[in-house]
Each structure stands twice: as C-alpha cells, then as structure tokens.
Tab-separated table of C-alpha atoms in Angstrom:
chain	number	residue	atom	x	y	z
X	123	UNK	CA	21.599	9.046	6.317
X	124	UNK	CA	21.133	9.647	9.819
X	125	UNK	CA	21.841	6.462	12.382
X	126	UNK	CA	20.134	7.864	15.325
X	127	UNK	CA	18.441	11.030	16.874
X	128	UNK	CA	18.612	11.742	20.493
X	129	UNK	CA	15.487	11.236	22.722
X	130	UNK	CA	14.590	15.077	22.850
X	131	UNK	CA	14.583	15.750	19.441
X	132	UNK	CA	12.389	12.494	18.982
X	133	UNK	CA	10.009	13.250	21.947
X	134	UNK	CA	9.758	16.641	20.126
X	135	UNK	CA	8.731	14.927	16.939
X	136	UNK	CA	6.677	12.835	18.695
X	137	UNK	CA	4.188	16.060	20.274
X	138	UNK	CA	4.704	18.638	17.414
X	139	UNK	CA	2.758	15.683	14.673
X	140	UNK	CA	-0.017	14.850	17.351
X	141	UNK	CA	-0.617	18.682	18.422
X	142	UNK	CA	-0.846	19.035	14.780
X	143	UNK	CA	-3.051	16.158	13.951
X	144	UNK	CA	-5.902	16.641	16.797
X	145	UNK	CA	-5.581	20.863	16.871
X	146	UNK	CA	-7.435	20.048	13.287
X	147	UNK	CA	-9.971	17.600	14.470
X	148	UNK	CA	-9.995	18.491	18.815
X	149	UNK	CA	-10.206	16.151	21.756
X	150	UNK	CA	-13.964	15.805	23.462
X	151	UNK	CA	-13.901	17.234	26.693
X	152	UNK	CA	-13.627	14.297	29.567
X	153	UNK	CA	-15.249	14.412	32.311
X	154	UNK	CA	-14.013	16.065	35.947
X	155	UNK	CA	-11.029	18.357	37.464
X	156	UNK	CA	-8.844	19.321	34.488
X	157	UNK	CA	-5.442	17.073	33.344
X	158	UNK	CA	-2.105	18.893	34.642
X	159	UNK	CA	-1.257	17.350	31.663
X	160	UNK	CA	-2.647	18.252	28.251
X	161	UNK	CA	-4.544	15.266	26.039
X	162	UNK	CA	-0.855	16.265	22.969
X	163	UNK	CA	0.977	15.169	25.827
X	164	UNK	CA	0.584	12.430	27.708
X	165	UNK	CA	-0.258	11.132	24.279
X	166	UNK	CA	3.086	11.838	23.764
X	167	UNK	CA	4.497	10.379	27.226
X	168	UNK	CA	2.103	7.143	26.199
X	169	UNK	CA	3.595	6.635	23.785
X	170	UNK	CA	7.661	6.717	24.072
X	171	UNK	CA	7.020	4.563	27.796
X	172	UNK	CA	6.830	1.781	24.887
X	173	UNK	CA	9.549	1.196	24.508
X	174	UNK	CA	11.796	-1.958	25.596
X	175	UNK	CA	14.647	0.698	27.429
X	176	UNK	CA	11.140	0.276	30.120
X	177	UNK	CA	11.066	-2.920	31.892
X	178	UNK	CA	7.347	-1.347	33.015
X	179	UNK	CA	4.935	1.350	33.137
X	180	UNK	CA	6.885	2.252	36.561
X	181	UNK	CA	10.392	2.202	35.444
X	182	UNK	CA	8.921	5.009	33.041
X	183	UNK	CA	7.777	7.296	35.105
X	184	UNK	CA	11.228	7.051	37.194
X	185	UNK	CA	12.652	7.944	34.568
X	186	UNK	CA	10.271	10.048	33.371
X	187	UNK	CA	9.794	12.152	36.560
X	188	UNK	CA	14.026	12.442	36.552
X	189	UNK	CA	14.477	13.435	32.426
X	190	UNK	CA	11.686	14.787	31.102
X	191	UNK	CA	10.614	17.244	33.922
X	192	UNK	CA	11.789	20.669	32.369
X	193	UNK	CA	9.975	19.166	29.184
X	194	UNK	CA	6.811	18.214	31.004
X	195	UNK	CA	6.549	20.830	34.083
X	196	UNK	CA	3.188	19.816	35.317
X	197	UNK	CA	3.862	16.036	34.714
X	198	UNK	CA	1.069	14.072	37.948
X	199	UNK	CA	1.610	10.826	39.556
X	200	UNK	CA	2.068	8.066	38.154
X	201	UNK	CA	-1.798	7.031	38.906
X	202	UNK	CA	-2.784	10.260	37.301
X	203	UNK	CA	-1.535	10.004	34.279
X	204	UNK	CA	-2.365	5.736	33.945
X	205	UNK	CA	-5.984	7.079	34.174
X	206	UNK	CA	-5.734	10.465	31.581
X	207	UNK	CA	-3.349	7.514	29.505
X	208	UNK	CA	-6.305	4.142	29.441
X	209	UNK	CA	-9.411	7.895	28.948
X	210	UNK	CA	-6.880	8.247	25.119
X	211	UNK	CA	-8.070	5.356	24.516
X	212	UNK	CA	-9.540	6.061	21.383
X	213	UNK	CA	-7.167	8.936	20.376
X	214	UNK	CA	-4.623	7.161	20.181
X	215	UNK	CA	-6.460	4.530	17.524
X	216	UNK	CA	-7.429	7.797	15.176
X	217	UNK	CA	-3.570	9.040	15.616
X	218	UNK	CA	-2.379	5.694	14.812
X	219	UNK	CA	-5.160	5.291	11.950
X	220	UNK	CA	-4.078	8.990	10.870
X	221	UNK	CA	-0.297	7.477	10.431
X	222	UNK	CA	-0.971	4.952	8.488
X	223	UNK	CA	-2.644	6.699	6.104
X	224	UNK	CA	0.067	9.512	5.656
X	225	UNK	CA	2.334	6.707	5.241
X	226	UNK	CA	0.248	5.808	2.294
X	227	UNK	CA	-1.388	2.121	3.951
X	228	UNK	CA	-4.000	3.000	1.898
X	229	UNK	CA	-3.026	1.722	-1.625
X	230	UNK	CA	-0.975	-0.512	-0.430
X	231	UNK	CA	-1.702	-3.837	-3.437
X	232	UNK	CA	-2.823	-6.178	0.263
X	233	UNK	CA	-2.405	-6.287	4.171
X	234	UNK	CA	-1.225	-8.943	5.479
X	235	UNK	CA	-3.395	-10.805	8.946
X	236	UNK	CA	-2.790	-13.127	11.486
X	237	UNK	CA	-2.470	-13.778	15.023
X	238	UNK	CA	-0.638	-13.792	17.631
X	239	UNK	CA	-0.006	-14.117	21.861
X	240	UNK	CA	-0.797	-11.650	24.335
X	241	UNK	CA	0.205	-12.941	28.137
X	242	UNK	CA	-1.279	-12.463	30.763
X	243	UNK	CA	-0.904	-14.941	32.256
X	244	UNK	CA	1.215	-18.828	33.415
X	245	UNK	CA	-1.561	-21.333	32.448
X	246	UNK	CA	0.010	-23.783	35.206
X	247	UNK	CA	-0.703	-21.650	37.980
X	248	UNK	CA	-4.082	-21.448	40.263
X	249	UNK	CA	-6.911	-19.008	41.057
X	250	UNK	CA	-8.581	-17.033	38.799
X	251	UNK	CA	-5.441	-14.379	38.338
X	252	UNK	CA	-6.682	-11.342	36.898
X	253	UNK	CA	-8.966	-9.881	34.012
X	254	UNK	CA	-11.442	-12.887	34.815
X	255	UNK	CA	-13.974	-13.566	31.565
X	256	UNK	CA	-12.002	-11.975	29.285
X	257	UNK	CA	-8.572	-13.939	29.214
X	258	UNK	CA	-8.082	-17.740	28.956
X	259	UNK	CA	-6.177	-20.151	27.638
X	260	UNK	CA	-4.994	-20.626	24.374
X	261	UNK	CA	-2.842	-22.378	22.074
X	262	UNK	CA	0.168	-20.661	20.564
X	263	UNK	CA	2.934	-22.486	17.677
X	264	UNK	CA	5.843	-19.957	19.520
X	265	UNK	CA	4.914	-20.873	23.363
X	266	UNK	CA	3.085	-23.541	23.470
X	267	UNK	CA	-0.761	-23.639	25.495
X	268	UNK	CA	-0.467	-19.858	28.277
X	269	UNK	CA	-3.322	-17.500	29.345
X	270	UNK	CA	-3.452	-14.720	28.078
X	271	UNK	CA	-5.370	-12.404	25.343
X	272	UNK	CA	-5.533	-13.057	20.841
X	273	UNK	CA	-3.898	-10.014	18.847
X	274	UNK	CA	-5.238	-10.093	15.013
X	275	UNK	CA	-3.099	-8.047	12.995
X	276	UNK	CA	-3.535	-5.745	9.282
X	277	UNK	CA	-0.092	-5.256	7.992
X	278	UNK	CA	1.043	-3.956	4.038
X	279	UNK	CA	3.761	-4.362	2.642
X	280	UNK	CA	5.555	-1.509	4.295
X	281	UNK	CA	4.626	-3.058	7.896
X	282	UNK	CA	3.229	0.209	8.181
X	283	UNK	CA	-0.316	-1.829	11.048
X	284	UNK	CA	-3.173	-1.052	9.187
X	285	UNK	CA	-5.251	-2.165	12.440
X	286	UNK	CA	-5.295	-4.410	15.288
X	287	UNK	CA	-7.902	-6.384	17.588
X	288	UNK	CA	-8.275	-8.448	21.207
X	289	UNK	CA	-9.675	-11.527	21.777
X	290	UNK	CA	-8.749	-14.390	24.017
X	291	UNK	CA	-6.262	-16.131	24.373
X	292	UNK	CA	-9.009	-19.711	22.909
X	293	UNK	CA	-10.606	-17.319	20.485
X	294	UNK	CA	-10.402	-19.013	16.025
X	295	UNK	CA	-9.142	-16.789	13.818
X	296	UNK	CA	-12.077	-17.270	11.559
X	297	UNK	CA	-14.801	-15.211	13.768
X	298	UNK	CA	-12.143	-13.011	14.513
X	299	UNK	CA	-11.553	-11.582	10.990
X	300	UNK	CA	-15.301	-12.182	10.157
X	301	UNK	CA	-15.587	-8.919	13.536
X	302	UNK	CA	-13.009	-7.775	12.141
X	303	UNK	CA	-13.775	-7.162	7.823
X	304	UNK	CA	-17.599	-5.559	9.395
X	305	UNK	CA	-16.922	-3.354	10.725
X	306	UNK	CA	-14.300	-1.965	8.044
X	307	UNK	CA	-17.529	-2.433	5.835
X	308	UNK	CA	-19.298	-0.745	8.956
X	309	UNK	CA	-17.318	1.090	11.680
X	310	UNK	CA	-18.392	1.573	15.088
X	311	UNK	CA	-16.405	4.180	17.095
X	312	UNK	CA	-16.999	2.010	20.439
X	313	UNK	CA	-14.006	-0.178	18.445
X	314	UNK	CA	-12.199	2.669	16.620
X	315	UNK	CA	-8.358	0.132	16.221
X	316	UNK	CA	-10.119	-1.638	13.631
X	317	UNK	CA	-8.621	0.497	10.902
X	318	UNK	CA	-9.775	1.164	7.513
X	319	UNK	CA	-9.389	-1.196	4.261
X	320	UNK	CA	-6.686	-0.275	2.035
X	321	UNK	CA	-8.212	0.027	-2.158
X	322	UNK	CA	-7.434	-3.269	-3.405
X	323	UNK	CA	-8.609	-5.631	0.205
X	324	UNK	CA	-6.766	-8.836	-1.166
X	325	UNK	CA	-5.876	-10.488	2.277
X	326	UNK	CA	-2.843	-12.820	2.269
X	327	UNK	CA	-3.432	-15.268	6.179
X	328	UNK	CA	-2.197	-18.826	6.412
X	329	UNK	CA	-3.652	-21.875	7.373
X	330	UNK	CA	-5.349	-20.427	10.812
X	331	UNK	CA	-8.477	-18.926	8.636
X	332	UNK	CA	-8.541	-21.856	6.407
X	333	UNK	CA	-12.330	-21.990	5.014
X	334	UNK	CA	-14.040	-21.070	1.227
X	335	UNK	CA	-17.478	-20.697	2.385
X	336	UNK	CA	-15.925	-18.710	5.396
X	337	UNK	CA	-13.717	-16.954	1.906
X	338	UNK	CA	-15.863	-17.179	-0.081
X	339	UNK	CA	-18.846	-15.223	2.044
X	340	UNK	CA	-16.182	-12.421	3.411
X	341	UNK	CA	-15.813	-11.318	-0.353
X	342	UNK	CA	-19.328	-11.523	-1.161
X	343	UNK	CA	-20.107	-9.760	1.504
X	344	UNK	CA	-17.271	-7.183	2.707
X	345	UNK	CA	-15.559	-7.422	-0.756
X	346	UNK	CA	-12.575	-8.844	1.224
X	347	UNK	CA	-10.401	-11.777	-1.066
X	348	UNK	CA	-8.499	-14.562	1.036
X	349	UNK	CA	-5.445	-16.118	0.079
X	350	UNK	CA	-4.712	-18.470	0.966
X	351	UNK	CA	-3.218	-22.251	0.818
X	352	UNK	CA	-4.892	-24.923	1.232
X	353	UNK	CA	-4.147	-28.222	2.486
X	354	UNK	CA	-1.743	-29.967	2.347
X	355	UNK	CA	-4.113	-33.028	1.547
X	356	UNK	CA	-6.629	-30.892	-0.957
X	357	UNK	CA	-7.805	-32.517	-3.822
X	358	UNK	CA	-6.738	-29.189	-5.242
X	359	UNK	CA	-3.338	-28.910	-3.544
X	360	UNK	CA	-1.389	-25.382	-5.305
X	361	UNK	CA	2.223	-25.352	-6.784
X	362	UNK	CA	4.984	-25.359	-4.483
X	363	UNK	CA	6.367	-22.120	-6.021
X	364	UNK	CA	2.413	-20.886	-5.144
X	365	UNK	CA	3.033	-21.765	-2.082
X	366	UNK	CA	6.672	-20.106	-1.085
X	367	UNK	CA	5.080	-17.601	-2.401
X	368	UNK	CA	2.386	-16.423	-0.028
X	369	UNK	CA	4.303	-17.846	2.566
X	370	UNK	CA	7.082	-15.059	1.325
X	371	UNK	CA	4.316	-11.767	0.895
X	372	UNK	CA	2.705	-12.898	5.243
X	373	UNK	CA	6.750	-12.509	6.368
X	374	UNK	CA	6.177	-8.425	6.374
X	375	UNK	CA	3.584	-9.831	9.731
X	376	UNK	CA	5.958	-11.679	11.229
X	377	UNK	CA	9.186	-9.763	11.522
X	378	UNK	CA	6.005	-6.551	12.518
X	379	UNK	CA	4.708	-8.892	15.542
X	380	UNK	CA	8.326	-8.787	16.228
X	381	UNK	CA	8.478	-5.273	16.840
X	382	UNK	CA	5.761	-5.295	18.853
X	383	UNK	CA	6.759	-8.601	21.257
X	384	UNK	CA	10.069	-7.153	21.783
X	385	UNK	CA	11.755	-3.880	20.902
X	386	UNK	CA	7.895	-2.315	22.494
X	387	UNK	CA	7.911	-4.653	26.012
X	388	UNK	CA	4.175	-5.839	24.716
X	389	UNK	CA	6.088	-9.540	25.738
X	390	UNK	CA	6.138	-8.131	29.307
X	391	UNK	CA	2.501	-6.868	29.526
X	392	UNK	CA	1.153	-8.968	33.022
X	393	UNK	CA	-2.424	-6.163	32.759
X	394	UNK	CA	-4.543	-6.158	35.798
X	395	UNK	CA	-7.074	-4.826	33.267
X	396	UNK	CA	-8.220	-4.495	30.231
X	397	UNK	CA	-8.660	-1.062	30.020
X	398	UNK	CA	-4.486	-0.829	30.704
X	399	UNK	CA	-4.068	-3.076	28.306
X	400	UNK	CA	-5.752	-2.480	25.148
X	401	UNK	CA	-4.061	1.793	25.960
X	402	UNK	CA	-0.804	0.225	25.899
X	403	UNK	CA	-1.617	-2.118	22.715
X	404	UNK	CA	-2.979	1.421	21.072
X	405	UNK	CA	-0.241	2.945	21.888
X	406	UNK	CA	2.709	0.494	20.869
X	407	UNK	CA	1.065	-0.236	17.161
X	408	UNK	CA	0.796	4.357	16.555
X	409	UNK	CA	4.445	3.856	18.319
X	410	UNK	CA	5.777	1.129	15.446
X	411	UNK	CA	4.075	3.831	12.784
X	412	UNK	CA	5.912	7.346	14.396
X	413	UNK	CA	8.746	5.196	13.654
X	414	UNK	CA	7.703	4.661	10.200
X	415	UNK	CA	7.069	8.028	8.923
X	416	UNK	CA	10.526	9.280	11.290
X	417	UNK	CA	12.583	7.205	9.573
X	418	UNK	CA	11.969	8.026	6.370
X	419	UNK	CA	11.569	11.025	6.999
X	420	UNK	CA	14.872	10.728	7.605
X	421	UNK	CA	15.844	9.066	4.620
X	422	UNK	CA	16.147	5.067	6.496
X	423	UNK	CA	15.183	1.698	6.183
X	424	UNK	CA	11.044	1.699	7.295
X	425	UNK	CA	11.569	-0.662	10.387
X	426	UNK	CA	15.222	-0.086	11.293
X	427	UNK	CA	13.779	0.786	15.054
X	428	UNK	CA	16.448	-0.930	17.042
X	429	UNK	CA	19.241	1.959	16.420
X	430	UNK	CA	16.530	5.067	15.644
X	431	UNK	CA	17.355	7.081	19.184
X	432	UNK	CA	20.455	6.577	21.153
X	433	UNK	CA	19.441	6.596	24.668
X	434	UNK	CA	23.587	7.689	26.596
C-alpha cells in the first residue's frame, strides 16, 4: 500500500482521467472568445482547488500562480478562471456520475439518503445578504438555526456519491426526495447532479423522510423502496435491533458529509452567486469520488483522504 503521493502526480492523474473521459464525450462549444485553458485543464484545477488546504479561491489562485504555472502555463486571471469554471458545471456533474459508475455504484445494494446544511451567512446578521430569494433560514441538529441551503446526498455503502441536489435551507426532506426520485426516473439535462439510481434502489433514511403515504407513492411511481423506522410512539414500532441496524447502514452518509465539510471545505463556503456554490459543490463531489478511485488504485481504504497527498 502506498502511503501518500505528491501533488504533481495527483494533478496528472486527475487530468488524464478527465481528458480521457471527455475525448469520448466531447464538450459542447462555449460562447465568447476561446479560453486560455482547455476544459480538461480547467476541470482539473477546479477539482484540485477544493481541498481544505486552501482557505479560499483566492488562496488557491495564489498557490496555482506560484507552484502550478509549469503545468498550466496559460493560467488566466482569477475572474476569467472563475467564469470558465461556472460554465463547466454540468460537465463536472457528468464526470462525477461517470466516476460513480466506474466505482460500481450501479451494483450497490442500497443508497443512504440524507440532508445537511450548507451555510451561506450567519442567520442573525442584519440585511438581505447574498443569494436573496435562493437561500433562507433553516434548522440543523448540528448547527441550530442557520441561513443558507440544504444539501441532499445519495451515498453507496462504499462512500461513493451517486447524486445530490440543493434547496433553500427551509425546504422539507419529503418534497426534496420527491423531486430527487422523479428526476432519476425522468432525467432532465438541466439537473445533471441527480445521477442515476442503482439497480436495487433501496434507500435507508431517517425520520425526516417519514410518511407511509409518501413511501408507498415513491415505490409505486419511481420504484424507490424506502427503509425508514417508524416513530417511537407508532402502533407498530420496530424492535431496537432493527432500528440500530438502519442507523448503522445510514452512518456512511454522515461520514461522507464530514468529508465534504472538513476535507473539501464545504463548511467554509460563503457564496455570492448560486452558480458559484453549485459549481464548487459539484467539484467537491467529483473530487470525493476521484479520491476513492485513486485510493483503490493505490490499495488504500476508500475514504482515507487525510494522508492521500503529501503537501510539503
């Protein structure tokens, strides 16, 4: 087993995989003047920039300008790079889904489904702030009241992210799940992040997704089988062992949320534009799946990200 790899090797591995994929599925032409970077180069930098080693996009750009110019001699200005990144959002989502397929997500016995907070602003600050009409105030058991968005994730037992979606923080889990399942059965190219369901489509969830009528409808309309313990005061409560089993198979989605928050800097996002947070979130998901792919190539544990790169 290889303990860690250097930055140059990591970036090369990302670029080769991205470039090989899009050679078979060419990128659509973009309006406006030609970009200084190819799409594969831009996506490679976008994914690499999501490590928590970088405090912000500005911090990453300083690093790239000083240390990555030999690999990317045509590095544009930071505003130009940001515009190119946002234009590549759908392609990053497609690449992430491709990685999930390569990692065998389609054969997973189930996909754990859960939501988590994406903070954009302190809920107690005055004024409208950014993302007016798109972000609002919601509640999280981890944070309490917060202002921002709510992230829905679908994760296999191996930690592979198969799909995700964003809503305002006040959104309820049931309508988010309804939209998620619908788009998996009736895909819309404008929502490339949803991904594809596994061949088994069993979804263990928590009480936020409860509702027997919802579960019956989702099964009948979308083929989505929900595994959700009833409330403790239910007339037909589950035995403790069964409830503990559901909690144990759902633990993987909590672990993956932790990776996105702390390893890939989601806890420090303070976006000004919805397009920016959507692009960076897609990049974090793609980087997460890529790191699993790379760990498997190196004979490492799937989610051993902390010591994957040698930063010195």
